[in-house]
Amino acid sequence: MPLFVRFWGVRGSIPTPGRTTQRFGGNTSCIEVRADDTLLILDGGTGMRELGIDLLARGDAPIVAHLLFSHMHWDHIQGFPFFLPAYQPKNRCVIYGAQQDDTRFHHLLSGQMRSAYFPVSFTELRANIISASMEAGEVEIEGVKVRCLEQPHPGVSYAYSLEKDGKKIVYATDSELDMLLPDSAQPDANPNDIRGLPQTFIDFVQDADLLVADGQYTDDEYPRHRGWGHPRATTVVDLAVLAKVKMLAVHHHDPMQTDADVDAKVEACRARAQSFGSDLFVFGAREGIELRI
Amino acid sequence: MYDTIQDMNPPTELTAIPVLPSPSIARPHVLQPVSGPLLPMLIELREDALIVGRATETDIQIPSSTLSRQHMRLERRHDGYRAVDLGSVNGIHLNGIRVHSAVLRDGDILQLGDAVFMYHEGR
């Protein structure tokens, strides 16, 4: 059975509505993955609001949503209080922690609904909302094998690998891969050389059919934002090439980037992949598109 | 020197101005063939749902063996149209990406077999 991946929010840091971001979209991270009847939701940025509306429009059957969060920064959780299925008692949301007995995500998610921040209390959500956790970074969710990997980001973030029936999708956002380079001067000194990355990261994304990865900055933008938790998009290309990924969706577009800027960033990524003789297919993650993997 | 407040602020004179076009006049969303069998037609999208394919019973028939009989459905949304692949053999490509479905945006290039369209948003 195929996996379906639908992008509901692809913007980094803060929502960016407006004409200049209309094509790629202004909502922050939220991606829907469906495997048969199993629904997994990767991050709860502002795109999660429209996902919730769409889920309700699909029919009256109870919704079971498995929620996997990269981390709890605002742009990855702000859509949850507007996720309408969470207000209906027939539905169920399972919030996964990245470690054993890890309920941090559940608590932080409910914390953003304290009265100082939001008018509706978490206790008013009528769905059955429960915590689950991974053991040794792994869990099986209705036949989908899920693994997670800690990533370099202020406060730490997690990448997720989803595998079923020989298909593999990796979601790896908010990960400053450039901080992992053994020689941080290499990209400037030898920009055309492929950048060495830790084997752990290569193994994690190895042979993925689709890698959805943080590619927030262009090479020109990155030096001004070093340490902010996001990589050069071109470094993500190198990871994908080294791991023989088939398709790379450059995700988490910087809020300052217009549609034309994202086009140019993606074009630079394609050129880099081609320069290594790779047949990696690169595209810009875009709100509203759905892939069949 | 001014004698009165009225002298300082003379009344506004009303003059006739041309009538501006109403912003409520709708312009439909359009598929413009840029290559393939339907050139040089312009296809105005007015229905809530449309089937595109090779078969004669489709809403938009494209006579080409590179299309499936029922290739794609176009669904109207609040902000335009969404294209959905109906399990076609050759798929639908949006700006070069094979997609299962996609919300269309102004200037998108949509390819079904050898038929290529540009999508123009209406208002």
Short mmCIF file of C-alpha atoms in Angstrom, two decimals:
data_model
loop_
_atom_site.label_atom_id
_atom_site.label_comp_id
_atom_site.label_asym_id
_atom_site.label_seq_id
_atom_site.Cartn_x
_atom_site.Cartn_y
_atom_site.Cartn_z
CA MET A 1 0.00 0.00 0.00
CA PRO A 2 1.27 3.48 -0.79
CA LEU A 3 1.94 6.21 1.74
CA PHE A 4 0.30 9.56 1.11
CA VAL A 5 2.09 12.72 2.24
CA ARG A 6 0.28 16.04 2.22
CA PHE A 7 1.86 19.37 3.08
CA TRP A 8 -0.29 21.72 5.19
CA GLY A 9 2.43 24.09 6.36
CA VAL A 10 5.99 24.53 5.09
CA ARG A 11 7.09 27.93 6.42
CA GLY A 12 9.68 28.34 9.12
CA SER A 13 9.58 30.38 12.30
CA ILE A 14 6.40 32.44 11.83
CA PRO A 15 3.37 32.44 9.53
CA THR A 16 3.83 34.62 6.46
CA PRO A 17 0.53 35.30 4.71
CA GLY A 18 0.59 37.56 1.66
CA ARG A 19 0.93 37.73 -2.06
CA THR A 20 4.68 37.14 -2.16
CA THR A 21 4.40 33.80 -0.35
CA GLN A 22 1.12 32.64 -1.82
CA ARG A 23 2.43 29.84 -4.00
CA PHE A 24 4.58 27.98 -1.44
CA GLY A 25 2.34 29.09 1.40
CA GLY A 26 2.66 30.94 4.68
CA ASN A 27 1.53 28.38 7.27
CA THR A 28 4.10 26.86 9.60
CA SER A 29 5.05 23.18 9.72
CA CYS A 30 2.39 20.53 9.52
CA ILE A 31 2.50 17.41 7.38
CA GLU A 32 -0.08 14.67 7.10
CA VAL A 33 0.98 11.10 6.39
CA ARG A 34 -1.60 8.40 5.68
CA ALA A 35 -0.90 4.70 5.54
CA ASP A 36 -4.14 2.86 4.80
CA ASP A 37 -6.44 4.18 7.53
CA THR A 38 -3.62 5.24 9.82
CA LEU A 39 -3.20 8.99 10.20
CA LEU A 40 0.08 10.46 11.39
CA ILE A 41 0.59 14.18 11.80
CA LEU A 42 4.10 15.57 11.82
CA ASP A 43 4.17 18.82 13.79
CA GLY A 44 1.31 21.10 14.69
CA GLY A 45 2.21 24.45 13.19
CA THR A 46 -0.46 26.76 11.87
CA GLY A 47 -1.10 24.46 8.92
CA MET A 48 -2.75 22.10 11.40
CA ARG A 49 -5.84 24.30 11.51
CA GLU A 50 -6.74 23.65 7.88
CA LEU A 51 -5.83 19.99 8.22
CA GLY A 52 -8.39 19.70 11.02
CA ILE A 53 -11.08 21.36 8.93
CA ASP A 54 -10.30 19.05 6.03
CA LEU A 55 -10.38 15.92 8.22
CA LEU A 56 -13.86 16.80 9.44
CA ALA A 57 -15.02 17.36 5.87
CA ARG A 58 -13.91 13.85 4.86
CA GLY A 59 -16.70 12.13 6.80
CA ASP A 60 -18.23 11.36 10.16
CA ALA A 61 -16.02 8.45 11.17
CA PRO A 62 -14.04 8.93 14.41
CA ILE A 63 -10.57 10.32 13.82
CA VAL A 64 -7.51 8.76 15.41
CA ALA A 65 -4.54 11.08 14.96
CA HIS A 66 -1.02 10.07 15.93
CA LEU A 67 0.92 13.27 16.61
CA LEU A 68 4.69 13.38 16.29
CA PHE A 69 6.36 16.66 17.15
CA SER A 70 9.87 17.64 16.12
CA HIS A 71 10.00 19.94 19.16
CA MET A 72 7.90 22.46 20.98
CA HIS A 73 8.94 25.79 19.47
CA TRP A 74 5.95 28.00 18.65
CA ASP A 75 5.93 27.47 14.94
CA HIS A 76 5.49 23.73 15.47
CA ILE A 77 2.65 23.76 18.01
CA GLN A 78 0.53 26.86 17.42
CA GLY A 79 -1.99 25.09 15.21
CA PHE A 80 -2.96 22.51 17.81
CA PRO A 81 -5.43 24.71 19.77
CA PHE A 82 -7.24 25.27 16.45
CA PHE A 83 -7.33 21.59 15.48
CA LEU A 84 -11.08 21.05 15.47
CA PRO A 85 -11.05 17.21 15.75
CA ALA A 86 -9.53 17.68 19.24
CA TYR A 87 -12.81 19.27 20.34
CA GLN A 88 -15.00 16.27 19.48
CA PRO A 89 -15.38 13.44 22.05
CA LYS A 90 -15.51 10.70 19.41
CA ASN A 91 -11.92 11.42 18.30
CA ARG A 92 -8.58 10.41 19.74
CA CYS A 93 -5.17 12.12 19.65
CA VAL A 94 -2.06 10.23 20.66
CA ILE A 95 0.90 12.48 21.47
CA TYR A 96 4.22 10.67 21.28
CA GLY A 97 7.24 11.49 23.37
CA ALA A 98 10.62 10.84 21.87
CA GLN A 99 11.90 8.83 24.83
CA GLN A 100 10.57 6.26 27.27
CA ASP A 101 7.98 7.70 29.69
CA ASP A 102 8.48 11.05 28.03
CA THR A 103 5.39 13.21 28.51
CA ARG A 104 7.13 16.55 27.98
CA PHE A 105 5.43 17.13 24.64
CA HIS A 106 2.00 16.49 26.10
CA HIS A 107 2.63 18.91 28.97
CA LEU A 108 4.15 21.63 26.83
CA LEU A 109 1.33 21.31 24.31
CA SER A 110 -1.28 21.74 27.02
CA GLY A 111 0.80 24.52 28.60
CA GLN A 112 0.32 26.76 25.58
CA MET A 113 -3.41 26.67 26.34
CA ARG A 114 -3.09 28.20 29.82
CA SER A 115 -5.38 31.19 30.21
CA ALA A 116 -2.54 33.69 29.94
CA TYR A 117 -1.84 32.47 26.41
CA PHE A 118 -5.14 31.19 25.04
CA PRO A 119 -8.83 31.59 25.92
CA VAL A 120 -9.76 27.91 25.74
CA SER A 121 -8.37 25.54 28.34
CA PHE A 122 -6.77 22.24 27.34
CA THR A 123 -9.32 20.54 29.59
CA GLU A 124 -12.08 21.74 27.28
CA LEU A 125 -10.77 19.56 24.48
CA ARG A 126 -13.30 16.75 24.34
CA ALA A 127 -11.29 14.24 22.34
CA ASN A 128 -9.48 11.45 24.12
CA ILE A 129 -5.96 12.90 24.24
CA ILE A 130 -3.33 10.54 25.54
CA SER A 131 0.44 10.33 25.81
CA ALA A 132 2.54 7.55 24.40
CA SER A 133 6.27 7.22 24.23
CA MET A 134 8.97 5.52 22.26
CA GLU A 135 11.28 2.93 23.65
CA ALA A 136 14.88 3.32 22.56
CA GLY A 137 13.71 5.79 19.95
CA GLU A 138 11.30 3.39 18.23
CA VAL A 139 7.61 2.63 18.21
CA GLU A 140 5.27 0.79 15.87
CA ILE A 141 2.04 2.64 15.11
CA GLU A 142 -0.57 0.44 13.41
CA GLY A 143 2.04 -1.24 11.27
CA VAL A 144 4.11 1.86 10.61
CA LYS A 145 7.61 1.59 12.03
CA VAL A 146 8.56 4.93 13.54
CA ARG A 147 12.06 5.85 14.66
CA CYS A 148 13.41 9.14 15.94
CA LEU A 149 16.80 10.81 16.02
CA GLU A 150 17.99 13.77 18.08
CA GLN A 151 19.07 16.73 15.97
CA PRO A 152 21.17 19.86 16.52
CA HIS A 153 18.78 22.70 17.32
CA PRO A 154 18.52 25.06 20.30
CA GLY A 155 16.70 22.99 22.92
CA VAL A 156 17.01 19.84 20.73
CA SER A 157 14.67 18.60 18.01
CA TYR A 158 13.84 15.16 16.65
CA ALA A 159 13.73 13.70 13.16
CA TYR A 160 11.25 10.90 12.41
CA SER A 161 11.56 8.01 10.02
CA LEU A 162 8.33 6.30 8.96
CA GLU A 163 8.50 2.93 7.23
CA LYS A 164 5.84 0.63 5.91
CA ASP A 165 5.70 -2.00 3.17
CA GLY A 166 9.18 -1.12 1.94
CA LYS A 167 8.45 2.62 1.71
CA LYS A 168 10.37 5.10 3.81
CA ILE A 169 9.70 8.74 4.59
CA VAL A 170 11.92 10.87 6.80
CA TYR A 171 10.85 14.16 8.34
CA ALA A 172 13.86 16.10 9.60
CA THR A 173 13.10 19.70 10.30
CA ASP A 174 14.80 22.27 12.51
CA SER A 175 18.19 20.66 12.25
CA GLU A 176 21.32 22.74 11.83
CA LEU A 177 23.33 20.13 9.98
CA ASP A 178 26.11 22.62 9.37
CA MET A 179 26.96 22.47 13.07
CA LEU A 180 27.85 18.81 12.57
CA LEU A 181 30.41 19.38 9.84
CA PRO A 182 33.84 18.22 10.97
CA ASP A 183 35.32 21.26 9.26
CA SER A 184 33.05 24.28 9.51
CA ALA A 185 35.27 26.23 7.11
CA GLN A 186 34.88 23.65 4.35
CA PRO A 187 31.71 25.07 2.74
CA ASP A 188 33.42 28.42 2.18
CA ALA A 189 36.88 27.09 1.38
CA ASN A 190 35.75 24.34 -0.97
CA PRO A 191 32.10 25.07 -1.75
CA ASN A 192 31.90 22.50 -4.53
CA ASP A 193 33.04 19.57 -2.37
CA ILE A 194 30.44 17.34 -0.78
CA ARG A 195 30.24 18.03 2.95
CA GLY A 196 31.02 15.24 5.35
CA LEU A 197 28.19 14.46 7.75
CA PRO A 198 27.95 12.04 10.67
CA GLN A 199 27.25 8.45 9.68
CA THR A 200 24.38 8.33 12.21
CA PHE A 201 22.50 10.92 10.20
CA ILE A 202 23.30 9.30 6.87
CA ASP A 203 22.12 5.92 8.17
CA PHE A 204 18.91 7.44 9.49
CA VAL A 205 17.81 8.77 6.11
CA GLN A 206 19.49 6.04 4.03
CA ASP A 207 17.51 5.09 0.91
CA ALA A 208 14.46 7.13 1.91
CA ASP A 209 11.86 7.49 -0.81
CA LEU A 210 11.17 10.98 0.48
CA LEU A 211 13.18 13.21 2.80
CA VAL A 212 11.35 16.30 4.03
CA ALA A 213 14.14 18.37 5.54
CA ASP A 214 14.85 21.78 6.95
CA GLY A 215 16.49 23.81 4.20
CA GLN A 216 15.80 27.25 5.59
CA TYR A 217 18.79 29.22 4.40
CA THR A 218 20.61 29.89 1.18
CA ASP A 219 24.41 29.82 1.25
CA ASP A 220 24.40 33.62 1.39
CA GLU A 221 21.92 33.80 4.26
CA TYR A 222 23.43 31.15 6.49
CA PRO A 223 26.49 32.99 7.92
CA ARG A 224 24.22 35.66 9.41
CA HIS A 225 22.14 32.99 11.17
CA ARG A 226 24.73 30.51 12.35
CA GLY A 227 23.60 28.93 15.61
CA TRP A 228 19.92 29.70 15.05
CA GLY A 229 19.16 26.04 14.48
CA HIS A 230 18.74 25.80 10.72
CA PRO A 231 21.11 24.71 7.96
CA ARG A 232 22.16 25.75 4.52
CA ALA A 233 19.74 24.06 2.13
CA THR A 234 22.74 22.88 0.16
CA THR A 235 24.04 20.92 3.15
CA VAL A 236 20.76 19.01 3.22
CA VAL A 237 21.33 18.17 -0.43
CA ASP A 238 24.66 16.65 0.52
CA LEU A 239 23.01 14.53 3.21
CA ALA A 240 20.41 13.32 0.72
CA VAL A 241 23.04 12.51 -1.89
CA LEU A 242 25.23 10.64 0.59
CA ALA A 243 22.23 8.63 1.81
CA LYS A 244 20.93 7.89 -1.71
CA VAL A 245 17.58 9.49 -1.03
CA LYS A 246 15.19 9.49 -3.99
CA MET A 247 13.27 12.73 -3.38
CA LEU A 248 14.14 15.72 -1.24
CA ALA A 249 11.52 18.26 -0.22
CA VAL A 250 13.28 21.42 0.93
CA HIS A 251 11.15 22.50 3.88
CA HIS A 252 10.86 25.23 6.55
CA HIS A 253 11.32 28.17 4.22
CA ASP A 254 12.65 31.30 5.86
CA PRO A 255 9.90 33.85 6.52
CA MET A 256 11.86 36.49 4.58
CA GLN A 257 11.87 34.35 1.43
CA THR A 258 9.36 35.15 -1.30
CA ASP A 259 8.11 32.52 -3.72
CA ALA A 260 10.77 33.66 -6.18
CA ASP A 261 13.44 33.36 -3.48
CA VAL A 262 12.34 29.79 -2.71
CA ASP A 263 12.45 28.98 -6.43
CA ALA A 264 16.02 30.23 -6.58
CA LYS A 265 17.02 28.31 -3.44
CA VAL A 266 15.56 25.08 -4.83
CA GLU A 267 17.25 25.66 -8.18
CA ALA A 268 20.60 25.99 -6.41
CA CYS A 269 19.90 22.71 -4.61
CA ARG A 270 19.11 20.95 -7.88
CA ALA A 271 22.29 22.24 -9.46
CA ARG A 272 24.30 21.00 -6.48
CA ALA A 273 22.76 17.51 -6.64
CA GLN A 274 23.50 17.36 -10.37
CA SER A 275 27.07 18.48 -9.80
CA PHE A 276 27.61 15.28 -7.80
CA GLY A 277 26.12 13.17 -10.60
CA SER A 278 23.17 12.29 -8.39
CA ASP A 279 19.69 11.63 -9.71
CA LEU A 280 18.17 13.01 -6.50
CA PHE A 281 14.90 14.81 -7.28
CA VAL A 282 14.71 18.10 -5.38
CA PHE A 283 11.65 20.29 -4.95
CA GLY A 284 10.43 22.97 -2.63
CA ALA A 285 7.89 21.82 -0.05
CA ARG A 286 4.68 23.60 -0.89
CA GLU A 287 1.41 23.94 0.95
CA GLY A 288 -1.43 22.02 -0.64
CA ILE A 289 0.48 19.36 -2.56
CA GLU A 290 0.08 15.67 -1.84
CA LEU A 291 2.47 12.94 -2.89
CA ARG A 292 1.83 9.24 -3.28
CA ILE A 293 4.91 7.32 -2.17
CA MET B 1 -6.27 87.41 7.42
CA TYR B 2 -9.39 85.21 7.55
CA ASP B 3 -12.67 86.62 8.85
CA THR B 4 -14.38 83.36 9.69
CA ILE B 5 -13.64 79.69 10.14
CA GLN B 6 -15.54 79.06 6.88
CA ASP B 7 -13.08 81.24 5.02
CA MET B 8 -10.22 79.17 6.36
CA ASN B 9 -11.89 75.89 5.39
CA PRO B 10 -13.99 76.38 2.29
CA PRO B 11 -16.66 73.70 1.78
CA THR B 12 -15.65 70.66 -0.25
CA GLU B 13 -16.98 70.83 -3.77
CA LEU B 14 -18.55 67.66 -5.10
CA THR B 15 -17.60 66.84 -8.65
CA ALA B 16 -18.66 63.97 -10.84
CA ILE B 17 -16.14 61.14 -11.14
CA PRO B 18 -16.23 58.20 -13.53
CA VAL B 19 -17.93 55.06 -12.21
CA LEU B 20 -15.33 52.49 -11.19
CA PRO B 21 -15.83 48.86 -12.16
CA SER B 22 -17.34 46.79 -9.38
CA PRO B 23 -14.77 44.55 -7.68
CA SER B 24 -17.50 41.96 -7.32
CA ILE B 25 -17.49 41.11 -11.04
CA ALA B 26 -16.23 37.54 -11.09
CA ARG B 27 -13.56 36.36 -13.45
CA PRO B 28 -13.41 32.56 -13.70
CA HIS B 29 -10.36 30.41 -13.07
CA VAL B 30 -8.88 29.31 -16.38
CA LEU B 31 -6.82 26.44 -17.75
CA GLN B 32 -4.81 27.65 -20.71
CA PRO B 33 -3.34 24.89 -22.89
CA VAL B 34 0.30 25.67 -23.64
CA SER B 35 0.94 22.48 -25.60
CA GLY B 36 -0.97 19.38 -26.55
CA PRO B 37 -4.25 18.55 -28.21
CA LEU B 38 -6.43 21.37 -26.87
CA LEU B 39 -4.45 24.31 -28.24
CA PRO B 40 -5.52 27.09 -28.68
CA MET B 41 -8.63 26.81 -26.49
CA LEU B 42 -9.09 28.57 -23.16
CA ILE B 43 -10.99 26.47 -20.61
CA GLU B 44 -12.99 28.46 -18.10
CA LEU B 45 -13.62 26.54 -14.88
CA ARG B 46 -17.09 27.22 -13.52
CA GLU B 47 -18.28 23.90 -12.06
CA ASP B 48 -17.77 22.67 -8.51
CA ALA B 49 -16.25 19.45 -9.85
CA LEU B 50 -14.91 18.50 -13.25
CA ILE B 51 -13.50 15.28 -14.64
CA VAL B 52 -10.67 15.53 -17.16
CA GLY B 53 -9.64 12.60 -19.31
CA ARG B 54 -9.64 10.80 -22.63
CA ALA B 55 -13.18 9.42 -22.41
CA THR B 56 -16.01 11.17 -24.19
CA GLU B 57 -18.14 11.30 -21.04
CA THR B 58 -15.65 13.55 -19.19
CA ASP B 59 -16.26 17.24 -18.60
CA ILE B 60 -13.02 18.18 -20.31
CA GLN B 61 -12.11 15.64 -22.95
CA ILE B 62 -8.52 15.50 -24.14
CA PRO B 63 -8.18 13.22 -27.16
CA SER B 64 -4.75 11.73 -26.49
CA SER B 65 -3.57 8.20 -25.80
CA THR B 66 -1.22 9.59 -23.14
CA LEU B 67 -4.17 10.31 -20.88
CA SER B 68 -6.26 7.82 -18.93
CA ARG B 69 -9.99 7.68 -19.60
CA GLN B 70 -10.68 9.46 -16.32
CA HIS B 71 -7.39 11.10 -15.51
CA MET B 72 -7.96 13.95 -13.07
CA ARG B 73 -10.71 15.55 -11.03
CA LEU B 74 -10.80 19.28 -10.43
CA GLU B 75 -12.56 20.24 -7.19
CA ARG B 76 -13.51 23.79 -6.35
CA ARG B 77 -12.33 25.04 -2.96
CA HIS B 78 -12.84 28.33 -1.18
CA ASP B 79 -9.66 29.64 -2.74
CA GLY B 80 -9.61 28.05 -6.16
CA TYR B 81 -9.28 24.52 -7.50
CA ARG B 82 -7.61 21.36 -6.31
CA ALA B 83 -6.44 18.79 -8.86
CA VAL B 84 -6.67 15.11 -7.86
CA ASP B 85 -5.16 12.19 -9.76
CA LEU B 86 -7.79 9.54 -10.38
CA GLY B 87 -5.27 6.71 -10.54
CA SER B 88 -4.06 7.61 -14.02
CA VAL B 89 -1.22 5.73 -15.65
CA ASN B 90 0.94 8.74 -16.47
CA GLY B 91 -0.03 10.84 -13.48
CA ILE B 92 -0.32 14.56 -13.10
CA HIS B 93 2.70 16.80 -12.79
CA LEU B 94 2.65 20.20 -11.14
CA ASN B 95 5.60 22.36 -12.17
CA GLY B 96 7.49 19.15 -12.89
CA ILE B 97 6.60 17.34 -9.64
CA ARG B 98 4.44 14.23 -9.85
CA VAL B 99 1.65 14.84 -7.34
CA HIS B 100 -1.33 12.88 -6.17
CA SER B 101 -3.20 16.10 -5.58
CA ALA B 102 -2.46 19.80 -5.43
CA VAL B 103 -4.15 23.10 -4.76
CA LEU B 104 -3.52 25.14 -7.90
CA ARG B 105 -1.99 28.60 -7.80
CA ASP B 106 -1.72 31.32 -10.41
CA GLY B 107 0.88 30.51 -13.04
CA ASP B 108 1.16 26.81 -12.18
CA ILE B 109 2.04 24.46 -15.02
CA LEU B 110 -0.07 21.32 -14.95
CA GLN B 111 0.83 18.38 -17.19
CA LEU B 112 -1.35 15.37 -17.97
CA GLY B 113 0.32 13.09 -20.50
CA ASP B 114 1.21 15.29 -23.46
CA ALA B 115 -1.32 17.96 -22.52
CA VAL B 116 0.23 20.92 -20.71
CA PHE B 117 -1.76 23.75 -19.17
CA MET B 118 -1.11 26.98 -17.36
CA TYR B 119 -3.54 27.73 -14.55
CA HIS B 120 -4.78 31.28 -14.12
CA GLU B 121 -6.55 32.22 -10.93
CA GLY B 122 -9.76 34.13 -11.33
CA ARG B 123 -11.31 36.26 -8.65
#
